[in-house]
C-alpha cells in the first residue's frame, strides 16, 4: 500500500506543473489590461506604466512564468494587485470557511446518502424505494441558491431555529487559531464557540450537500443492485453464509467502488459550488473574493486560489485511489 500511495503522489507533480502552465496562459489570454482595469478612471498613462512595471506585466511571458513558479516553490503566492495584501494572508483568512462548508456538506451527503441508497436497493420495488428514488431525483434538479433561500426563510426567519447568516455569533469572544471555527473551538476548549459555529453550518451544509446527497443515493442504489445479482453473491448465499455477512463483506464492500468515485468528483464540485451558498448565507469564503478578483484581473489571487483548489481536488482523488486499494486490493498493482 505504501508503494501504491507513493506512486500516486509522484503523479501529482507533473499534473500540478502542467496545471500551473495552463492556468498562467489562460489568465494572460483574458481580454483587458489588468493595470487599466485596476486603476479604472484613474488610468493615466503614467499610472498604467507604473502598475505595469510594479507587477512585471511588461516582461516576456516566459520570464513572468519562471518568476511565478520560483515564488510558488518558496510559498510566495504574490501580492494582490487590487488590495495590496499578500495572497497567502487572504488565503488563510478565507479558504478555511469554504473548506469547512464543503466538508460539512460532504459529511451530510455521505452519512445520509450511502445508507439511504443501500436501503432503497434492499427494498427494491417497494414504496420506500420509489419514495427515495423520487426524492433523489428532486434533489438533483432543485437549484442550490433556491434551496438555500428556502431553508433560510423557513428555519431561520419564520421558525427562528437556526441563524440566518455568518459563521459565528459576533457576540461570542472566540479565539481563532486556524480560522476553522469549529476546530478552533475544540482546540481552545471554547465549547460554546465550537457549538455555535457548528449550528451556523447546518443550513449551508444542507443546502450545498443536497445535490451530492441525491447523486450518492442513486449511485449506491444502482451499485448495490448490480452487485447483488453477481454469481459470487449467490454462491456465498448458497454456501449458507449469514445474510448479514454476505451483505457486509460481499455486497456493500464491492458496491463501494463507484460510490467512492462519485464522492471524489462531488468533493471538487462542492468547492466550486460553495460560491452561491456563501453568498446567500454571507459566509466570508472565496466566492465574492474570487468574483472581485476576476473583475479586476487580479492575477496573483486568481493563480493562487485556483491552483490551491486544484491541489485539493488532486489530493481528494488521491484519497479515492487509496480507498480503491483498501476496498479492492487488485487495484494496488495498477
mmCIF file of C-alpha atoms in Angstrom:
data_model
loop_
_atom_site.group_PDB
_atom_site.id
_atom_site.type_symbol
_atom_site.label_atom_id
_atom_site.label_comp_id
_atom_site.label_asym_id
_atom_site.label_seq_id
_atom_site.Cartn_x
_atom_site.Cartn_y
_atom_site.Cartn_z
ATOM 1 C CA UNK A 1 0.000 0.000 0.000
ATOM 2 C CA UNK A 2 2.878 2.409 0.760
ATOM 3 C CA UNK A 3 4.349 1.949 -2.725
ATOM 4 C CA UNK A 4 0.891 2.472 -4.195
ATOM 5 C CA UNK A 5 0.494 5.791 -2.330
ATOM 6 C CA UNK A 6 3.999 6.954 -3.308
ATOM 7 C CA UNK A 7 3.293 6.258 -6.989
ATOM 8 C CA UNK A 8 0.082 8.269 -6.819
ATOM 9 C CA UNK A 9 1.862 11.145 -5.049
ATOM 10 C CA UNK A 10 4.573 11.176 -7.711
ATOM 11 C CA UNK A 11 1.919 11.574 -10.383
ATOM 12 C CA UNK A 12 0.709 14.767 -8.711
ATOM 13 C CA UNK A 13 3.919 16.635 -9.564
ATOM 14 C CA UNK A 14 3.558 16.691 -13.385
ATOM 15 C CA UNK A 15 -0.193 17.224 -13.046
ATOM 16 C CA UNK A 16 0.210 20.343 -10.903
ATOM 17 C CA UNK A 17 3.084 21.614 -13.033
ATOM 18 C CA UNK A 18 1.037 21.275 -16.204
ATOM 19 C CA UNK A 19 -1.919 22.904 -14.494
ATOM 20 C CA UNK A 20 0.208 25.880 -13.452
ATOM 21 C CA UNK A 21 1.260 26.388 -17.091
ATOM 22 C CA UNK A 22 -2.315 26.181 -18.365
ATOM 23 C CA UNK A 23 -3.604 28.461 -15.615
ATOM 24 C CA UNK A 24 -0.875 31.025 -16.232
ATOM 25 C CA UNK A 25 -1.521 31.032 -20.008
ATOM 26 C CA UNK A 26 -5.304 31.165 -19.613
ATOM 27 C CA UNK A 27 -5.225 34.166 -17.279
ATOM 28 C CA UNK A 28 -2.880 36.072 -19.588
ATOM 29 C CA UNK A 29 -5.210 35.348 -22.503
ATOM 30 C CA UNK A 30 -8.174 37.043 -20.805
ATOM 31 C CA UNK A 31 -9.232 40.246 -22.570
ATOM 32 C CA UNK A 32 -8.326 43.555 -20.971
ATOM 33 C CA UNK A 33 -5.325 45.243 -19.421
ATOM 34 C CA UNK A 34 -5.000 44.405 -15.701
ATOM 35 C CA UNK A 35 -3.332 47.747 -14.967
ATOM 36 C CA UNK A 36 -6.134 49.746 -16.611
ATOM 37 C CA UNK A 37 -8.809 47.543 -15.049
ATOM 38 C CA UNK A 38 -7.285 48.063 -11.618
ATOM 39 C CA UNK A 39 -6.923 51.846 -11.944
ATOM 40 C CA UNK A 40 -10.329 52.440 -13.521
ATOM 41 C CA UNK A 41 -10.967 56.143 -14.072
ATOM 42 C CA UNK A 42 -7.514 56.955 -12.687
ATOM 43 C CA UNK A 43 -5.804 55.105 -15.549
ATOM 44 C CA UNK A 44 -3.466 57.828 -16.724
ATOM 45 C CA UNK A 45 -0.565 56.730 -18.941
ATOM 46 C CA UNK A 46 1.916 57.325 -16.130
ATOM 47 C CA UNK A 47 -0.140 55.357 -13.607
ATOM 48 C CA UNK A 48 -0.654 52.478 -16.038
ATOM 49 C CA UNK A 49 3.079 52.309 -16.717
ATOM 50 C CA UNK A 50 3.848 52.370 -13.007
ATOM 51 C CA UNK A 51 1.462 49.485 -12.230
ATOM 52 C CA UNK A 52 2.660 47.520 -15.266
ATOM 53 C CA UNK A 53 6.286 47.779 -14.164
ATOM 54 C CA UNK A 54 5.497 47.128 -10.487
ATOM 55 C CA UNK A 55 3.806 43.805 -11.223
ATOM 56 C CA UNK A 56 6.065 42.823 -14.112
ATOM 57 C CA UNK A 57 3.341 42.826 -16.761
ATOM 58 C CA UNK A 58 5.762 44.363 -19.253
ATOM 59 C CA UNK A 59 8.148 41.399 -19.083
ATOM 60 C CA UNK A 60 8.000 38.483 -21.576
ATOM 61 C CA UNK A 61 5.505 35.779 -20.602
ATOM 62 C CA UNK A 62 8.170 33.032 -20.169
ATOM 63 C CA UNK A 63 10.081 35.288 -17.775
ATOM 64 C CA UNK A 64 6.880 36.040 -15.845
ATOM 65 C CA UNK A 65 6.113 32.335 -15.556
ATOM 66 C CA UNK A 66 9.621 31.441 -14.339
ATOM 67 C CA UNK A 67 9.349 34.123 -11.653
ATOM 68 C CA UNK A 68 5.868 32.937 -10.714
ATOM 69 C CA UNK A 69 6.993 29.303 -10.484
ATOM 70 C CA UNK A 70 10.050 30.208 -8.410
ATOM 71 C CA UNK A 71 7.936 32.201 -5.964
ATOM 72 C CA UNK A 72 5.389 29.406 -5.847
ATOM 73 C CA UNK A 73 8.011 26.851 -4.846
ATOM 74 C CA UNK A 74 9.024 29.071 -1.924
ATOM 75 C CA UNK A 75 5.426 29.508 -0.773
ATOM 76 C CA UNK A 76 5.121 33.075 -2.062
ATOM 77 C CA UNK A 77 1.836 33.475 -3.946
ATOM 78 C CA UNK A 78 2.450 37.148 -4.620
ATOM 79 C CA UNK A 79 0.579 40.304 -3.638
ATOM 80 C CA UNK A 80 -2.939 41.178 -4.703
ATOM 81 C CA UNK A 81 -2.929 43.971 -7.269
ATOM 82 C CA UNK A 82 -6.374 45.011 -6.029
ATOM 83 C CA UNK A 83 -5.952 45.132 -2.250
ATOM 84 C CA UNK A 84 -2.166 45.186 -1.875
ATOM 85 C CA UNK A 85 -2.377 42.323 0.633
ATOM 86 C CA UNK A 86 -0.274 39.162 0.379
ATOM 87 C CA UNK A 87 -2.282 36.421 -1.297
ATOM 88 C CA UNK A 88 -1.249 33.972 1.422
ATOM 89 C CA UNK A 89 -2.890 36.155 4.097
ATOM 90 C CA UNK A 90 -6.143 36.356 2.125
ATOM 91 C CA UNK A 91 -5.933 32.627 1.532
ATOM 92 C CA UNK A 92 -5.511 31.811 5.233
ATOM 93 C CA UNK A 93 -8.422 34.104 6.090
ATOM 94 C CA UNK A 94 -10.973 32.935 3.512
ATOM 95 C CA UNK A 95 -10.193 29.380 2.460
ATOM 96 C CA UNK A 96 -10.936 27.754 5.830
ATOM 97 C CA UNK A 97 -14.536 28.976 5.608
ATOM 98 C CA UNK A 98 -15.021 27.387 2.187
ATOM 99 C CA UNK A 99 -13.309 24.132 3.121
ATOM 100 C CA UNK A 100 -15.262 23.900 6.386
ATOM 101 C CA UNK A 101 -18.525 24.377 4.495
ATOM 102 C CA UNK A 102 -17.565 21.867 1.784
ATOM 103 C CA UNK A 103 -16.557 19.233 4.357
ATOM 104 C CA UNK A 104 -19.796 19.716 6.291
ATOM 105 C CA UNK A 105 -21.832 19.350 3.086
ATOM 106 C CA UNK A 106 -19.851 16.249 2.096
ATOM 107 C CA UNK A 107 -20.447 14.746 5.540
ATOM 108 C CA UNK A 108 -24.194 15.293 5.149
ATOM 109 C CA UNK A 109 -24.141 13.731 1.681
ATOM 110 C CA UNK A 110 -22.091 10.650 2.608
ATOM 111 C CA UNK A 111 -23.587 9.898 6.023
ATOM 112 C CA UNK A 112 -27.129 10.055 4.666
ATOM 113 C CA UNK A 113 -26.578 9.073 1.035
ATOM 114 C CA UNK A 114 -24.924 5.668 1.410
ATOM 115 C CA UNK A 115 -27.388 4.225 3.989
ATOM 116 C CA UNK A 116 -30.397 5.579 2.089
ATOM 117 C CA UNK A 117 -29.101 4.200 -1.209
ATOM 118 C CA UNK A 118 -28.434 0.814 0.352
ATOM 119 C CA UNK A 119 -31.871 0.821 1.978
ATOM 120 C CA UNK A 120 -33.528 1.656 -1.348
ATOM 121 C CA UNK A 121 -31.712 -1.254 -3.016
ATOM 122 C CA UNK A 122 -32.675 -3.687 -0.264
ATOM 123 C CA UNK A 123 -36.341 -2.596 -0.596
ATOM 124 C CA UNK A 124 -36.205 -2.618 -4.391
ATOM 125 C CA UNK A 125 -39.642 -2.103 -5.930
ATOM 126 C CA UNK A 126 -41.299 -1.088 -2.671
ATOM 127 C CA UNK A 127 -42.989 2.206 -1.827
ATOM 128 C CA UNK A 128 -39.897 3.227 0.153
ATOM 129 C CA UNK A 129 -37.687 2.613 -2.879
ATOM 130 C CA UNK A 130 -39.992 4.700 -5.065
ATOM 131 C CA UNK A 131 -40.029 7.494 -2.487
ATOM 132 C CA UNK A 132 -36.217 7.570 -2.160
ATOM 133 C CA UNK A 133 -35.670 7.483 -5.920
ATOM 134 C CA UNK A 134 -38.188 10.270 -6.422
ATOM 135 C CA UNK A 135 -36.632 12.304 -3.627
ATOM 136 C CA UNK A 136 -33.154 11.872 -5.089
ATOM 137 C CA UNK A 137 -34.418 12.978 -8.499
ATOM 138 C CA UNK A 138 -35.963 16.076 -6.930
ATOM 139 C CA UNK A 139 -32.731 16.795 -5.074
ATOM 140 C CA UNK A 140 -30.727 16.892 -8.293
ATOM 141 C CA UNK A 141 -32.999 19.393 -10.072
ATOM 142 C CA UNK A 142 -33.563 21.963 -7.306
ATOM 143 C CA UNK A 143 -31.017 24.814 -7.682
ATOM 144 C CA UNK A 144 -28.695 25.326 -4.743
ATOM 145 C CA UNK A 145 -29.459 29.025 -4.350
ATOM 146 C CA UNK A 146 -33.243 28.403 -4.356
ATOM 147 C CA UNK A 147 -32.975 25.694 -1.703
ATOM 148 C CA UNK A 148 -30.637 27.899 0.348
ATOM 149 C CA UNK A 149 -33.110 30.790 0.331
ATOM 150 C CA UNK A 150 -35.986 28.420 1.122
ATOM 151 C CA UNK A 151 -34.180 26.843 4.096
ATOM 152 C CA UNK A 152 -33.159 30.264 5.324
ATOM 153 C CA UNK A 153 -36.714 31.598 5.072
ATOM 154 C CA UNK A 154 -38.337 28.668 6.855
ATOM 155 C CA UNK A 155 -35.875 27.605 9.540
ATOM 156 C CA UNK A 156 -34.084 30.896 10.229
ATOM 157 C CA UNK A 157 -36.591 33.684 9.546
ATOM 158 C CA UNK A 158 -40.004 32.151 10.214
ATOM 159 C CA UNK A 159 -39.210 29.488 12.828
ATOM 160 C CA UNK A 160 -36.082 31.096 14.256
ATOM 161 C CA UNK A 161 -34.467 27.739 14.969
ATOM 162 C CA UNK A 162 -31.165 28.447 13.253
ATOM 163 C CA UNK A 163 -29.061 31.558 12.489
ATOM 164 C CA UNK A 164 -29.662 33.406 9.247
ATOM 165 C CA UNK A 165 -26.097 34.199 8.164
ATOM 166 C CA UNK A 166 -22.435 34.255 9.078
ATOM 167 C CA UNK A 167 -20.126 31.679 10.563
ATOM 168 C CA UNK A 168 -20.422 32.565 14.234
ATOM 169 C CA UNK A 169 -22.333 34.856 16.563
ATOM 170 C CA UNK A 170 -20.291 38.107 16.762
ATOM 171 C CA UNK A 171 -21.143 38.363 20.460
ATOM 172 C CA UNK A 172 -19.017 35.289 21.165
ATOM 173 C CA UNK A 173 -15.445 36.227 22.004
ATOM 174 C CA UNK A 174 -13.777 33.251 20.332
ATOM 175 C CA UNK A 175 -10.087 32.579 19.771
ATOM 176 C CA UNK A 176 -9.334 31.776 16.140
ATOM 177 C CA UNK A 177 -6.151 29.762 15.684
ATOM 178 C CA UNK A 178 -6.697 28.124 12.301
ATOM 179 C CA UNK A 179 -9.803 30.034 11.094
ATOM 180 C CA UNK A 180 -11.643 26.717 11.042
ATOM 181 C CA UNK A 181 -14.174 27.928 13.605
ATOM 182 C CA UNK A 182 -15.449 24.515 14.715
ATOM 183 C CA UNK A 183 -11.921 23.172 15.077
ATOM 184 C CA UNK A 184 -10.703 26.327 16.840
ATOM 185 C CA UNK A 185 -13.377 25.945 19.489
ATOM 186 C CA UNK A 186 -12.287 22.351 20.106
ATOM 187 C CA UNK A 187 -8.578 23.235 20.241
ATOM 188 C CA UNK A 188 -9.085 26.114 22.672
ATOM 189 C CA UNK A 189 -11.792 24.245 24.624
ATOM 190 C CA UNK A 190 -14.282 27.011 23.939
ATOM 191 C CA UNK A 191 -17.162 24.596 23.594
ATOM 192 C CA UNK A 192 -19.832 27.266 23.174
ATOM 193 C CA UNK A 193 -17.909 28.825 20.273
ATOM 194 C CA UNK A 194 -17.454 25.452 18.579
ATOM 195 C CA UNK A 195 -21.126 24.562 19.022
ATOM 196 C CA UNK A 196 -22.254 27.954 17.712
ATOM 197 C CA UNK A 197 -20.042 27.581 14.620
ATOM 198 C CA UNK A 198 -21.489 24.120 14.080
ATOM 199 C CA UNK A 199 -25.045 25.458 14.333
ATOM 200 C CA UNK A 200 -24.217 28.155 11.768
ATOM 201 C CA UNK A 201 -23.082 25.390 9.386
ATOM 202 C CA UNK A 202 -26.323 23.395 9.487
ATOM 203 C CA UNK A 203 -28.373 25.261 6.874
ATOM 204 C CA UNK A 204 -25.492 25.996 4.454
ATOM 205 C CA UNK A 205 -24.286 22.390 4.649
ATOM 206 C CA UNK A 206 -27.762 21.001 3.940
ATOM 207 C CA UNK A 207 -28.281 23.388 1.027
ATOM 208 C CA UNK A 208 -24.887 22.654 -0.517
ATOM 209 C CA UNK A 209 -24.972 18.926 0.224
ATOM 210 C CA UNK A 210 -28.406 18.176 -1.233
ATOM 211 C CA UNK A 211 -27.291 17.562 -4.825
ATOM 212 C CA UNK A 212 -24.320 15.316 -3.831
ATOM 213 C CA UNK A 213 -26.650 13.516 -1.420
ATOM 214 C CA UNK A 214 -29.154 12.786 -4.168
ATOM 215 C CA UNK A 215 -26.436 11.578 -6.554
ATOM 216 C CA UNK A 216 -24.825 9.331 -3.925
ATOM 217 C CA UNK A 217 -28.219 7.773 -3.107
ATOM 218 C CA UNK A 218 -28.805 6.895 -6.761
ATOM 219 C CA UNK A 219 -25.269 5.591 -7.375
ATOM 220 C CA UNK A 220 -25.290 3.491 -4.183
ATOM 221 C CA UNK A 221 -28.680 2.019 -5.028
ATOM 222 C CA UNK A 222 -27.675 1.123 -8.584
ATOM 223 C CA UNK A 223 -24.329 -0.315 -7.490
ATOM 224 C CA UNK A 224 -25.840 -2.463 -4.729
ATOM 225 C CA UNK A 225 -28.495 -3.810 -7.100
ATOM 226 C CA UNK A 226 -25.814 -4.708 -9.648
ATOM 227 C CA UNK A 227 -23.566 -6.448 -7.117
ATOM 228 C CA UNK A 228 -26.467 -8.348 -5.539
ATOM 229 C CA UNK A 229 -27.042 -10.167 -8.823
ATOM 230 C CA UNK A 230 -23.423 -11.314 -9.215
ATOM 231 C CA UNK A 231 -22.521 -15.014 -9.136
ATOM 232 C CA UNK A 232 -20.202 -14.726 -6.128
ATOM 233 C CA UNK A 233 -23.029 -13.276 -4.028
ATOM 234 C CA UNK A 234 -25.391 -16.125 -4.958
ATOM 235 C CA UNK A 235 -22.595 -18.619 -4.276
ATOM 236 C CA UNK A 236 -21.983 -17.144 -0.821
ATOM 237 C CA UNK A 237 -25.694 -17.357 -0.039
ATOM 238 C CA UNK A 238 -25.851 -20.937 -1.352
ATOM 239 C CA UNK A 239 -22.955 -21.915 0.933
ATOM 240 C CA UNK A 240 -25.075 -20.891 3.906
ATOM 241 C CA UNK A 241 -23.190 -17.772 4.977
ATOM 242 C CA UNK A 242 -25.100 -15.470 7.279
ATOM 243 C CA UNK A 243 -27.132 -12.917 5.361
ATOM 244 C CA UNK A 244 -25.599 -10.019 7.294
ATOM 245 C CA UNK A 245 -22.082 -11.273 6.480
ATOM 246 C CA UNK A 246 -22.906 -11.598 2.781
ATOM 247 C CA UNK A 247 -24.305 -8.075 2.673
ATOM 248 C CA UNK A 248 -21.384 -6.525 4.536
ATOM 249 C CA UNK A 249 -18.444 -8.412 3.013
ATOM 250 C CA UNK A 250 -19.617 -9.282 -0.481
ATOM 251 C CA UNK A 251 -22.310 -6.765 -1.415
ATOM 252 C CA UNK A 252 -21.601 -3.466 0.297
ATOM 253 C CA UNK A 253 -17.819 -3.621 0.009
ATOM 254 C CA UNK A 254 -17.829 -4.375 -3.706
ATOM 255 C CA UNK A 255 -20.544 -1.787 -4.320
ATOM 256 C CA UNK A 256 -18.362 0.974 -2.856
ATOM 257 C CA UNK A 257 -16.029 1.456 -5.856
ATOM 258 C CA UNK A 258 -18.407 3.584 -7.971
ATOM 259 C CA UNK A 259 -19.586 5.329 -4.805
ATOM 260 C CA UNK A 260 -16.008 6.332 -3.963
ATOM 261 C CA UNK A 261 -15.601 7.723 -7.472
ATOM 262 C CA UNK A 262 -18.771 9.763 -7.061
ATOM 263 C CA UNK A 263 -17.699 11.103 -3.670
ATOM 264 C CA UNK A 264 -14.363 12.229 -5.103
ATOM 265 C CA UNK A 265 -15.994 14.014 -8.024
ATOM 266 C CA UNK A 266 -18.598 15.667 -5.817
ATOM 267 C CA UNK A 267 -15.936 16.969 -3.441
ATOM 268 C CA UNK A 268 -14.394 19.024 -6.218
ATOM 269 C CA UNK A 269 -17.815 20.291 -7.256
ATOM 270 C CA UNK A 270 -18.586 21.287 -3.664
ATOM 271 C CA UNK A 271 -15.602 23.638 -3.606
ATOM 272 C CA UNK A 272 -16.810 25.415 -6.739
ATOM 273 C CA UNK A 273 -20.495 25.220 -5.823
ATOM 274 C CA UNK A 274 -19.887 26.799 -2.425
ATOM 275 C CA UNK A 275 -19.815 30.252 -4.040
ATOM 276 C CA UNK A 276 -23.610 30.597 -4.260
ATOM 277 C CA UNK A 277 -24.162 29.166 -0.789
ATOM 278 C CA UNK A 278 -21.594 31.539 0.694
ATOM 279 C CA UNK A 279 -23.375 34.460 -0.936
ATOM 280 C CA UNK A 280 -26.799 33.504 0.430
ATOM 281 C CA UNK A 281 -25.559 32.910 3.984
ATOM 282 C CA UNK A 282 -22.995 35.770 3.995
ATOM 283 C CA UNK A 283 -20.049 33.458 4.630
ATOM 284 C CA UNK A 284 -16.694 35.146 4.164
ATOM 285 C CA UNK A 285 -15.213 32.490 1.896
ATOM 286 C CA UNK A 286 -13.620 32.575 -1.528
ATOM 287 C CA UNK A 287 -16.784 33.257 -3.539
ATOM 288 C CA UNK A 288 -17.083 37.039 -3.538
ATOM 289 C CA UNK A 289 -13.309 37.428 -3.318
ATOM 290 C CA UNK A 290 -12.719 35.423 -6.495
ATOM 291 C CA UNK A 291 -15.536 37.280 -8.264
ATOM 292 C CA UNK A 292 -13.950 40.644 -7.464
ATOM 293 C CA UNK A 293 -10.539 39.319 -8.488
ATOM 294 C CA UNK A 294 -11.864 38.172 -11.862
ATOM 295 C CA UNK A 295 -13.486 41.560 -12.416
ATOM 296 C CA UNK A 296 -10.155 43.338 -11.823
ATOM 297 C CA UNK A 297 -7.904 40.695 -13.454
ATOM 298 C CA UNK A 298 -6.065 40.195 -10.171
ATOM 299 C CA UNK A 299 -3.596 37.579 -11.485
ATOM 300 C CA UNK A 300 -1.828 36.684 -8.211
ATOM 301 C CA UNK A 301 -5.088 35.985 -6.379
ATOM 302 C CA UNK A 302 -6.615 34.000 -9.241
ATOM 303 C CA UNK A 303 -3.452 31.943 -9.761
ATOM 304 C CA UNK A 304 -3.025 31.157 -6.077
ATOM 305 C CA UNK A 305 -6.633 30.368 -5.249
ATOM 306 C CA UNK A 306 -7.430 28.320 -8.353
ATOM 307 C CA UNK A 307 -4.202 26.354 -8.045
ATOM 308 C CA UNK A 308 -4.991 25.516 -4.443
ATOM 309 C CA UNK A 309 -8.491 24.360 -5.374
ATOM 310 C CA UNK A 310 -6.875 22.116 -7.981
ATOM 311 C CA UNK A 311 -4.426 20.810 -5.360
ATOM 312 C CA UNK A 312 -7.288 19.953 -3.007
ATOM 313 C CA UNK A 313 -9.110 18.225 -5.860
ATOM 314 C CA UNK A 314 -5.968 16.223 -6.714
ATOM 315 C CA UNK A 315 -5.495 15.198 -3.076
ATOM 316 C CA UNK A 316 -9.130 14.114 -2.874
ATOM 317 C CA UNK A 317 -8.603 11.923 -5.920
ATOM 318 C CA UNK A 318 -5.511 10.504 -4.214
ATOM 319 C CA UNK A 319 -7.647 9.596 -1.204
ATOM 320 C CA UNK A 320 -10.164 7.989 -3.571
ATOM 321 C CA UNK A 321 -7.365 5.955 -5.190
ATOM 322 C CA UNK A 322 -6.216 4.798 -1.764
ATOM 323 C CA UNK A 323 -9.817 3.908 -0.963
ATOM 324 C CA UNK A 324 -9.890 1.788 -4.115
ATOM 325 C CA UNK A 325 -6.822 -0.058 -2.862
ATOM 326 C CA UNK A 326 -8.435 -0.697 0.523
ATOM 327 C CA UNK A 327 -11.736 -1.904 -0.919
ATOM 328 C CA UNK A 328 -10.225 -3.890 -3.814
ATOM 329 C CA UNK A 329 -6.560 -4.930 -3.290
ATOM 330 C CA UNK A 330 -6.249 -5.754 -7.003
ATOM 331 C CA UNK A 331 -6.178 -2.029 -7.745
ATOM 332 C CA UNK A 332 -2.849 -1.619 -5.911
ATOM 333 C CA UNK A 333 -0.911 -3.390 -8.653
ATOM 334 C CA UNK A 334 -2.055 -0.939 -11.350
#
